[in-house]
PDB file of N, CA and C in Angstrom:
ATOM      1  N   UNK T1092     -34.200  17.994 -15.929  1.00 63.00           N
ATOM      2  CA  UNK T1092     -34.309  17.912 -14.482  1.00 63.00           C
ATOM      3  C   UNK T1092     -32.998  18.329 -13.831  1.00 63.00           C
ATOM      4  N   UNK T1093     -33.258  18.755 -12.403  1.00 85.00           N
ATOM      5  CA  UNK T1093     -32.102  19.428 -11.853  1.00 85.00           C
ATOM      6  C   UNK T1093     -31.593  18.074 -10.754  1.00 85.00           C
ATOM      7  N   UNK T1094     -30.107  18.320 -11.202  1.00 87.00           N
ATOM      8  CA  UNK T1094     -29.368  17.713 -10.530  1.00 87.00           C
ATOM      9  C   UNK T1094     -29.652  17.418  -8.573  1.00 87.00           C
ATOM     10  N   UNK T1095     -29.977  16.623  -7.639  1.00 91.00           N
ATOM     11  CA  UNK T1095     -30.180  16.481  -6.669  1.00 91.00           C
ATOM     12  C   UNK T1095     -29.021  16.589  -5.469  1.00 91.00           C
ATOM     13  N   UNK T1096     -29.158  16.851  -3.864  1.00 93.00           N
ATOM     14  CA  UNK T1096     -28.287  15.898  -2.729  1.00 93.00           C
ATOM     15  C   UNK T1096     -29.171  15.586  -1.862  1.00 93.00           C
ATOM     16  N   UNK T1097     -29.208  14.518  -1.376  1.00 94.00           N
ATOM     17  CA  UNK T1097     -30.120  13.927  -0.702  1.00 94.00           C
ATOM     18  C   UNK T1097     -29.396  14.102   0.596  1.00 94.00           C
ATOM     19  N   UNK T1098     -29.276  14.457   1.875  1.00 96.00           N
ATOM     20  CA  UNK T1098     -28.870  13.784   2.997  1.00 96.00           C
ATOM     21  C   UNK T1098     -29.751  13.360   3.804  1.00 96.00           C
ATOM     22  N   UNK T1099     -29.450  12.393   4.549  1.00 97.00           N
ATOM     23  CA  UNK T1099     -30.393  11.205   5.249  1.00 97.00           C
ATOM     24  C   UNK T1099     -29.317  11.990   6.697  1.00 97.00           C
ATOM     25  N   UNK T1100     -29.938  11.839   7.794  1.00 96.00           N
ATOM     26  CA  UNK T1100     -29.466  12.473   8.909  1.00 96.00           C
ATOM     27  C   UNK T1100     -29.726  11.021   9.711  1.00 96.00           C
ATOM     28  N   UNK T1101     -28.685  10.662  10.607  1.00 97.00           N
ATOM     29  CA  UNK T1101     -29.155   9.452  11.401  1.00 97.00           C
ATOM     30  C   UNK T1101     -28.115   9.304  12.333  1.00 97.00           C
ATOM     31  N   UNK T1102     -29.218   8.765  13.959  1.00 95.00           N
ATOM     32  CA  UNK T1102     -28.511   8.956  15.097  1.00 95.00           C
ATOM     33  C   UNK T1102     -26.901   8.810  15.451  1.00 95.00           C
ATOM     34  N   UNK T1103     -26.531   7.533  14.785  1.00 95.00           N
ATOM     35  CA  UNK T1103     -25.135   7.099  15.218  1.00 95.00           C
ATOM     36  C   UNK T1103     -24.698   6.515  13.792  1.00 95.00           C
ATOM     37  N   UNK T1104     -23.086   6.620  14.014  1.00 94.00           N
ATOM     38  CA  UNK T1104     -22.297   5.552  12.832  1.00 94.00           C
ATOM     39  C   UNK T1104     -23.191   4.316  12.092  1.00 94.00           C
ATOM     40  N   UNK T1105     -22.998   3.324  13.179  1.00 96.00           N
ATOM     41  CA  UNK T1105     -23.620   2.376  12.503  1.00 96.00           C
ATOM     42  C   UNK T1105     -24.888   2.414  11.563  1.00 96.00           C
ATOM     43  N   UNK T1106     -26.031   3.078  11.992  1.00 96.00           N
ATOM     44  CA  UNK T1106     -27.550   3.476  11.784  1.00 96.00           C
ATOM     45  C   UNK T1106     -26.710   3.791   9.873  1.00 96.00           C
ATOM     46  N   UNK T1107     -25.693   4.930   9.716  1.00 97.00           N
ATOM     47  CA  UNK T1107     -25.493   5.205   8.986  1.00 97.00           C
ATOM     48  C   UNK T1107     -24.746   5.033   7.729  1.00 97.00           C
ATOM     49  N   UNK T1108     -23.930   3.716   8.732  1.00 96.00           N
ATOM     50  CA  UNK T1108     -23.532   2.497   7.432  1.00 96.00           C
ATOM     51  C   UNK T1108     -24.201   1.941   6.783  1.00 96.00           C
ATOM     52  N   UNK T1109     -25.168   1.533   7.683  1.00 97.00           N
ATOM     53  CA  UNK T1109     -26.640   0.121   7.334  1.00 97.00           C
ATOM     54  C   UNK T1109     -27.095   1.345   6.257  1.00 97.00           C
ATOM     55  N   UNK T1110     -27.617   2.254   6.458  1.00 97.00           N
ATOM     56  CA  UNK T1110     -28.678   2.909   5.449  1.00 97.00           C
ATOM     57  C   UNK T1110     -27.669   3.141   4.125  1.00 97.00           C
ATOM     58  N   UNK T1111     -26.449   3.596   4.047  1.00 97.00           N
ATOM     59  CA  UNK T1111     -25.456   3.874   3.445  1.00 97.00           C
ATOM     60  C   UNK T1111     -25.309   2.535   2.120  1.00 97.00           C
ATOM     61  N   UNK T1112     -25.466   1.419   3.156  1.00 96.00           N
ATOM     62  CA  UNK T1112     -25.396   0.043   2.262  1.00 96.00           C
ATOM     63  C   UNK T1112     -26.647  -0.245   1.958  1.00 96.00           C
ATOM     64  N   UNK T1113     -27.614  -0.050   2.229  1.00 96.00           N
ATOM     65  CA  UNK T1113     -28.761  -0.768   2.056  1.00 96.00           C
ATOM     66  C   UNK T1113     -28.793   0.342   0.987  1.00 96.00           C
ATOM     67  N   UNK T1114     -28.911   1.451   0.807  1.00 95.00           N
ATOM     68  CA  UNK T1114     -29.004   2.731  -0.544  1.00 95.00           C
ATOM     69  C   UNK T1114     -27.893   2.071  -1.825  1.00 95.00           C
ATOM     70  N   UNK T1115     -27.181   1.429  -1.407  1.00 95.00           N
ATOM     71  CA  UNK T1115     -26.233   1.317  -2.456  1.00 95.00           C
ATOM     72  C   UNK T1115     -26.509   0.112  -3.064  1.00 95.00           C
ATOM     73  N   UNK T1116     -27.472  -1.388  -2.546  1.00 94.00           N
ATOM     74  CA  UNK T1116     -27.900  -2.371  -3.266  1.00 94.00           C
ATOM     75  C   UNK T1116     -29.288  -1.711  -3.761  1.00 94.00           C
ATOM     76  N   UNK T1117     -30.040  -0.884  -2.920  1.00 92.00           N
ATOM     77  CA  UNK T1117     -31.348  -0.310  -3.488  1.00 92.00           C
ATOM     78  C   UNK T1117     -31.382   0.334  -4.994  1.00 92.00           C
ATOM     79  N   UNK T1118     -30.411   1.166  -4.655  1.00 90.00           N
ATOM     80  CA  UNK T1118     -30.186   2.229  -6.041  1.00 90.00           C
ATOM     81  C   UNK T1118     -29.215   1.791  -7.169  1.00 90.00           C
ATOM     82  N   UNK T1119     -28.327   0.781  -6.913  1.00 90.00           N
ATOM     83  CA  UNK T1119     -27.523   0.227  -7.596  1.00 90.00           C
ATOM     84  C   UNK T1119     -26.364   1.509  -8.137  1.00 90.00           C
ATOM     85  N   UNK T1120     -26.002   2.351  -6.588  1.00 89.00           N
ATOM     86  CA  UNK T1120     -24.608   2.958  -6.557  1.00 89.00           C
ATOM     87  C   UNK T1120     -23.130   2.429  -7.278  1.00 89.00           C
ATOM     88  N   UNK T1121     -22.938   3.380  -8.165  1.00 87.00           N
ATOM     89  CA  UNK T1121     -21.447   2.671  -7.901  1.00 87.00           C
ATOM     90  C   UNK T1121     -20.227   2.419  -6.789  1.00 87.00           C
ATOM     91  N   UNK T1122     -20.833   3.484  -5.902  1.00 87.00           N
ATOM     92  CA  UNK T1122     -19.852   3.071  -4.608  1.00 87.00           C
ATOM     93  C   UNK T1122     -20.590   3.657  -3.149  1.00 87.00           C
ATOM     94  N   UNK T1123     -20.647   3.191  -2.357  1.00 90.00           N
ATOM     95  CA  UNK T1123     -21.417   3.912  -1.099  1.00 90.00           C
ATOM     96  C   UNK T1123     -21.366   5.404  -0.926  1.00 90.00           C
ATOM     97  N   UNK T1124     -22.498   5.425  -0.523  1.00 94.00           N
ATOM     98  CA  UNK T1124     -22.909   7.138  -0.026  1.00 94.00           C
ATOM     99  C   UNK T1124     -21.722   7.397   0.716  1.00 94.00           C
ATOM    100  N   UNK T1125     -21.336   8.627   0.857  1.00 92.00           N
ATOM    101  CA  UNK T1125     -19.912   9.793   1.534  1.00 92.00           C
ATOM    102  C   UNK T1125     -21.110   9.793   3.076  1.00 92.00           C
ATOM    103  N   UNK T1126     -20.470   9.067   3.884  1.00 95.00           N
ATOM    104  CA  UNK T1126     -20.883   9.683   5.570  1.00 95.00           C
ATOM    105  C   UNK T1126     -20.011  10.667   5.988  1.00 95.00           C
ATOM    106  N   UNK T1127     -21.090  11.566   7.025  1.00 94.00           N
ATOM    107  CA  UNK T1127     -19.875  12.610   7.226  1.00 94.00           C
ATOM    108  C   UNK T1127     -20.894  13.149   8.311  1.00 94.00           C
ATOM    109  N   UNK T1128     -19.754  12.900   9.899  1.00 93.00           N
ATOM    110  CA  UNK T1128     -20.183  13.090  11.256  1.00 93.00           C
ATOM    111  C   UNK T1128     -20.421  14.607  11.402  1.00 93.00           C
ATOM    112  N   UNK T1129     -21.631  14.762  12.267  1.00 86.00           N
ATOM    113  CA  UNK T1129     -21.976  15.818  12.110  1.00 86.00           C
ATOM    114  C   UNK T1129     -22.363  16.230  13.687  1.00 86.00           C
ATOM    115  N   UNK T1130     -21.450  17.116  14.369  1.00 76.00           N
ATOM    116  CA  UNK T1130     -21.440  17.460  16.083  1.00 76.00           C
ATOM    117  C   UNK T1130     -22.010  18.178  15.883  1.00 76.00           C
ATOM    118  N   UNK T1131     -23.365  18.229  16.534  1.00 64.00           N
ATOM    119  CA  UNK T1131     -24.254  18.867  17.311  1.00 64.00           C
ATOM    120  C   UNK T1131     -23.314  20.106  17.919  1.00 64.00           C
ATOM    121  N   UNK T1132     -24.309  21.225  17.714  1.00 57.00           N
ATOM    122  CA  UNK T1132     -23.679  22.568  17.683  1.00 57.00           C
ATOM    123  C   UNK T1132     -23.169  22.552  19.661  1.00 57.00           C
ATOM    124  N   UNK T1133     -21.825  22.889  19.674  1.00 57.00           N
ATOM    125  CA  UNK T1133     -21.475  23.339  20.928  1.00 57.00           C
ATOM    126  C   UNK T1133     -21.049  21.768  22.036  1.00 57.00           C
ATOM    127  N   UNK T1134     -20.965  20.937  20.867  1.00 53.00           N
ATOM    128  CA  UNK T1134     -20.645  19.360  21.659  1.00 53.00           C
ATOM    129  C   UNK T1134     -19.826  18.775  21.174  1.00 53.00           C
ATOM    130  N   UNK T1135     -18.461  18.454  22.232  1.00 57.00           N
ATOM    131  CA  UNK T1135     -17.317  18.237  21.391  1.00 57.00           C
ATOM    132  C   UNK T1135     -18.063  16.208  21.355  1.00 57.00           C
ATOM    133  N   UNK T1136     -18.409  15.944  22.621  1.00 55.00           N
ATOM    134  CA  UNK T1136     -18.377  14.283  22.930  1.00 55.00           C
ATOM    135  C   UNK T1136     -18.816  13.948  21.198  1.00 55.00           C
ATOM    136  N   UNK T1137     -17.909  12.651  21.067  1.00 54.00           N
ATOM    137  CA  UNK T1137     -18.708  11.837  19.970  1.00 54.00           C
ATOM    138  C   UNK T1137     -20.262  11.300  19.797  1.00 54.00           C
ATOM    139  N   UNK T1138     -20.079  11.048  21.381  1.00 59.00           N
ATOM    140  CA  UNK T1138     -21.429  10.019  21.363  1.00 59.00           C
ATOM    141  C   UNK T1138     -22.929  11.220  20.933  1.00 59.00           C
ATOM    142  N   UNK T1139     -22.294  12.542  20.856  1.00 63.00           N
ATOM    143  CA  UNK T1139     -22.998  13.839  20.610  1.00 63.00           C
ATOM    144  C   UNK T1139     -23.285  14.373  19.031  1.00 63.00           C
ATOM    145  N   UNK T1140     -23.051  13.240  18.689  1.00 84.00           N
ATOM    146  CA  UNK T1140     -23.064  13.221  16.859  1.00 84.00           C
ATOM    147  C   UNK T1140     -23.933  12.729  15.911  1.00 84.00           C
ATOM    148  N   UNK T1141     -24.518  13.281  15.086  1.00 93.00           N
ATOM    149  CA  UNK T1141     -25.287  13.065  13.929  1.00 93.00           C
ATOM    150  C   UNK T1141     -24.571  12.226  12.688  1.00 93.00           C
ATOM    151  N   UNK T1142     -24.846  11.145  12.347  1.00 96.00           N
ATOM    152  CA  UNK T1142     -24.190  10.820  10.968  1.00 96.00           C
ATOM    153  C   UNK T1142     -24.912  11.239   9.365  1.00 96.00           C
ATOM    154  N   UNK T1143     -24.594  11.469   8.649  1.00 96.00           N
ATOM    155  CA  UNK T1143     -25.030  12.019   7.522  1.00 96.00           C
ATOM    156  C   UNK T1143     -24.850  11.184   6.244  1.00 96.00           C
ATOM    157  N   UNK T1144     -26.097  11.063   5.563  1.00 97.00           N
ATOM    158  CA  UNK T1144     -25.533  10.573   4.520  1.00 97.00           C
ATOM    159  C   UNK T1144     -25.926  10.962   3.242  1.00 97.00           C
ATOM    160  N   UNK T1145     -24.525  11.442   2.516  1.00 95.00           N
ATOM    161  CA  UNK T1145     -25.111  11.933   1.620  1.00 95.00           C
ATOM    162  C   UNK T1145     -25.312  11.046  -0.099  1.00 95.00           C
ATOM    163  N   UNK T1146     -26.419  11.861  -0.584  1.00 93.00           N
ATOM    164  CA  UNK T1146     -26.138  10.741  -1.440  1.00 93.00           C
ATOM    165  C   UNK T1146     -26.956  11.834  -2.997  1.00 93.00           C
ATOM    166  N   UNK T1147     -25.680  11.653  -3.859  1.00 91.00           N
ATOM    167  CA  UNK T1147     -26.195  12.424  -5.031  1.00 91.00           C
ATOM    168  C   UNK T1147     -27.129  11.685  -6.587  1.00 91.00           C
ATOM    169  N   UNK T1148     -27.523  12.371  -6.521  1.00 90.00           N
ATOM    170  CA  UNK T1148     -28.957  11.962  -7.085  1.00 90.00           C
ATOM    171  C   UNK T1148     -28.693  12.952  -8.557  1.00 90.00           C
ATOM    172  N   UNK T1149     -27.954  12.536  -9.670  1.00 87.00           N
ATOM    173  CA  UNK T1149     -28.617  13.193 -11.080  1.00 87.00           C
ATOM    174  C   UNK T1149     -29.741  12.947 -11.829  1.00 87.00           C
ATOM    175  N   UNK T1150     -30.393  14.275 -12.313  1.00 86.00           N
ATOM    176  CA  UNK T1150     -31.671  13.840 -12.819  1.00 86.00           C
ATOM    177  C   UNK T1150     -32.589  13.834 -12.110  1.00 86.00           C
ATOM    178  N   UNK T1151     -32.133  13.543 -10.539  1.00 88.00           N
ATOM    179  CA  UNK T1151     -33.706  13.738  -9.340  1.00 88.00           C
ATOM    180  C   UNK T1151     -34.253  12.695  -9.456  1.00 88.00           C
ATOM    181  N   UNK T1152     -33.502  11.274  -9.736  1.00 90.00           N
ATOM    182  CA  UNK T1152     -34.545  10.296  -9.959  1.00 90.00           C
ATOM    183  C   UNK T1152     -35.494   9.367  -9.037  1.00 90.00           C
ATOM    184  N   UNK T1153     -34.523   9.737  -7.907  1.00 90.00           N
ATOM    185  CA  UNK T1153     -35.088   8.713  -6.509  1.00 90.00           C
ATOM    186  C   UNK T1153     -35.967   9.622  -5.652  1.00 90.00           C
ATOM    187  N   UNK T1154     -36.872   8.666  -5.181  1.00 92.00           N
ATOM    188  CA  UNK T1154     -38.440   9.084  -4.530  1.00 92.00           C
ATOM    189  C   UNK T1154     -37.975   9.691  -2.990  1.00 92.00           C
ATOM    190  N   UNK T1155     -37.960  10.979  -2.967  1.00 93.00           N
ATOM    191  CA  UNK T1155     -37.682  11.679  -1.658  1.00 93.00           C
ATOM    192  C   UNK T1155     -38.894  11.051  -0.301  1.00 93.00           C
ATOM    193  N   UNK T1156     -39.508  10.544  -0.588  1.00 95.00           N
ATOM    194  CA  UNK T1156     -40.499  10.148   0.464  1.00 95.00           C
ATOM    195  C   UNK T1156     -39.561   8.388   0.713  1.00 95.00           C
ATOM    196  N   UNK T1157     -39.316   8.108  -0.366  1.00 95.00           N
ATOM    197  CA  UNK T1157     -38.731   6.223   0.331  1.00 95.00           C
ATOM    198  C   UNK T1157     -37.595   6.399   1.211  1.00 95.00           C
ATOM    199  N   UNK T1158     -36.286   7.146   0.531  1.00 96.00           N
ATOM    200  CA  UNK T1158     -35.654   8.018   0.857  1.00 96.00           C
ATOM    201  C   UNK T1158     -35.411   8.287   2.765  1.00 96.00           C
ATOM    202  N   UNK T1159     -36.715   9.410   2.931  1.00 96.00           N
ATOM    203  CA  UNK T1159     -37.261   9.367   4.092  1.00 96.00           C
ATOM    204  C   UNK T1159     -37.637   8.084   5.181  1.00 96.00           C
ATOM    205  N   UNK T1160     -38.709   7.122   4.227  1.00 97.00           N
ATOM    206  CA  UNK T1160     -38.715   6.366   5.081  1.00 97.00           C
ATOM    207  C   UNK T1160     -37.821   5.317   5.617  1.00 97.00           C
ATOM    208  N   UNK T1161     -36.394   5.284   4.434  1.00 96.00           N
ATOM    209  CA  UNK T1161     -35.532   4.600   5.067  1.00 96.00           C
ATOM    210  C   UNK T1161     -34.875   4.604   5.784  1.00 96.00           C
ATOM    211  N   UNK T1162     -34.640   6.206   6.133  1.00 97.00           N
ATOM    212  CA  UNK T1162     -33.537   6.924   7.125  1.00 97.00           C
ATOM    213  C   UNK T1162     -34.533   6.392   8.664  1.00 97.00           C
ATOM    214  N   UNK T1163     -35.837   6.554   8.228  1.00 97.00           N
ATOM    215  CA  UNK T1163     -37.006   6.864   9.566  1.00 97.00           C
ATOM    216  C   UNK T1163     -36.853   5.195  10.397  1.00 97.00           C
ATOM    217  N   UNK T1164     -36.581   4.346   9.528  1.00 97.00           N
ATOM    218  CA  UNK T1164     -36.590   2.781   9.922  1.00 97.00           C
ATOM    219  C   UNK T1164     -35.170   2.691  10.507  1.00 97.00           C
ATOM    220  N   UNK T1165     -34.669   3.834  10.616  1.00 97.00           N
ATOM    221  CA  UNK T1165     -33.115   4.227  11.514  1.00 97.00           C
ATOM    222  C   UNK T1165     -32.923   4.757  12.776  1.00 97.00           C
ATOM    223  N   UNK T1166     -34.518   5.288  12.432  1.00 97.00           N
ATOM    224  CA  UNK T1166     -34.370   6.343  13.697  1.00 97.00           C
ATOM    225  C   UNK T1166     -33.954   7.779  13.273  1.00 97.00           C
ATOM    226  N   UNK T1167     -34.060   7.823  11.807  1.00 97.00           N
ATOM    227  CA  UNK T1167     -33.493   9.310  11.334  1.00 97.00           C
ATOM    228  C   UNK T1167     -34.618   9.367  10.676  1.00 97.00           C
ATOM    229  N   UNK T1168     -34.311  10.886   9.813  1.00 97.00           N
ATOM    230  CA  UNK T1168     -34.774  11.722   8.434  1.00 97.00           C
ATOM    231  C   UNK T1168     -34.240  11.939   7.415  1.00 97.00           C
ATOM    232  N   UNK T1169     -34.931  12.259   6.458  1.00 97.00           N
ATOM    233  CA  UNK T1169     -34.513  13.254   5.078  1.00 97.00           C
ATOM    234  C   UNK T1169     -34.348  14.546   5.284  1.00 97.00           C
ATOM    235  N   UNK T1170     -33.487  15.596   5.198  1.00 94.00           N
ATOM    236  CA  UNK T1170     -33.524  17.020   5.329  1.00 94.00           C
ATOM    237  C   UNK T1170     -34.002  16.699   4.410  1.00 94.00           C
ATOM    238  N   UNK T1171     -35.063  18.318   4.532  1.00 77.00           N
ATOM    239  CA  UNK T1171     -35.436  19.025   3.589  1.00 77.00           C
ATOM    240  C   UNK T1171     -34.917  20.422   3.657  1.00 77.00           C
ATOM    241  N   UNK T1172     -34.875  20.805   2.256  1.00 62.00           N
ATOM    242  CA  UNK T1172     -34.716  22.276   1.365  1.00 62.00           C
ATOM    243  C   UNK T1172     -35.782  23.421   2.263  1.00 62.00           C
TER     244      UNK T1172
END
């Protein structure tokens, strides 16, 4: 199986800690998902920002649909490929 990156896209910071931590007792991470703010094309304001979370997946083992619905109980998504 091929190696995975999951990013979870979600409205604000916080949204993206909570999912960040809640992925890391879910999956039993060794250390929290890498967030990484993401400005909306052509917007310097913060409050104009996407948080991201990424989270690497070897082997492909975690269910891209739970995944999804956890970001969605945020108010976010799963990119997809």
């Amino acid at each position: 199986m091929n190696d995975v990156r999951h990013v979870l896209v979600l409205p604000d910071r916080d949204s993206a800690e909570e999912v960040a931590e809640e992925l890391t007792e879910r999956l039993g991470l060794p250390q929290e998902p890498q967030l990484v703010r993401d400005a909306l094309a052509g917007e310097d304001d913060a409050e104009d920002a996407q948080w991201l979370v990424v989270v690497e997946d070897p082997g492909a083992r975690w269910d891209a649909a739970a995944l999804d619905a956890l970001a969605a109980s945020h108010d976010g998504w799963l990119e997809r490929d």
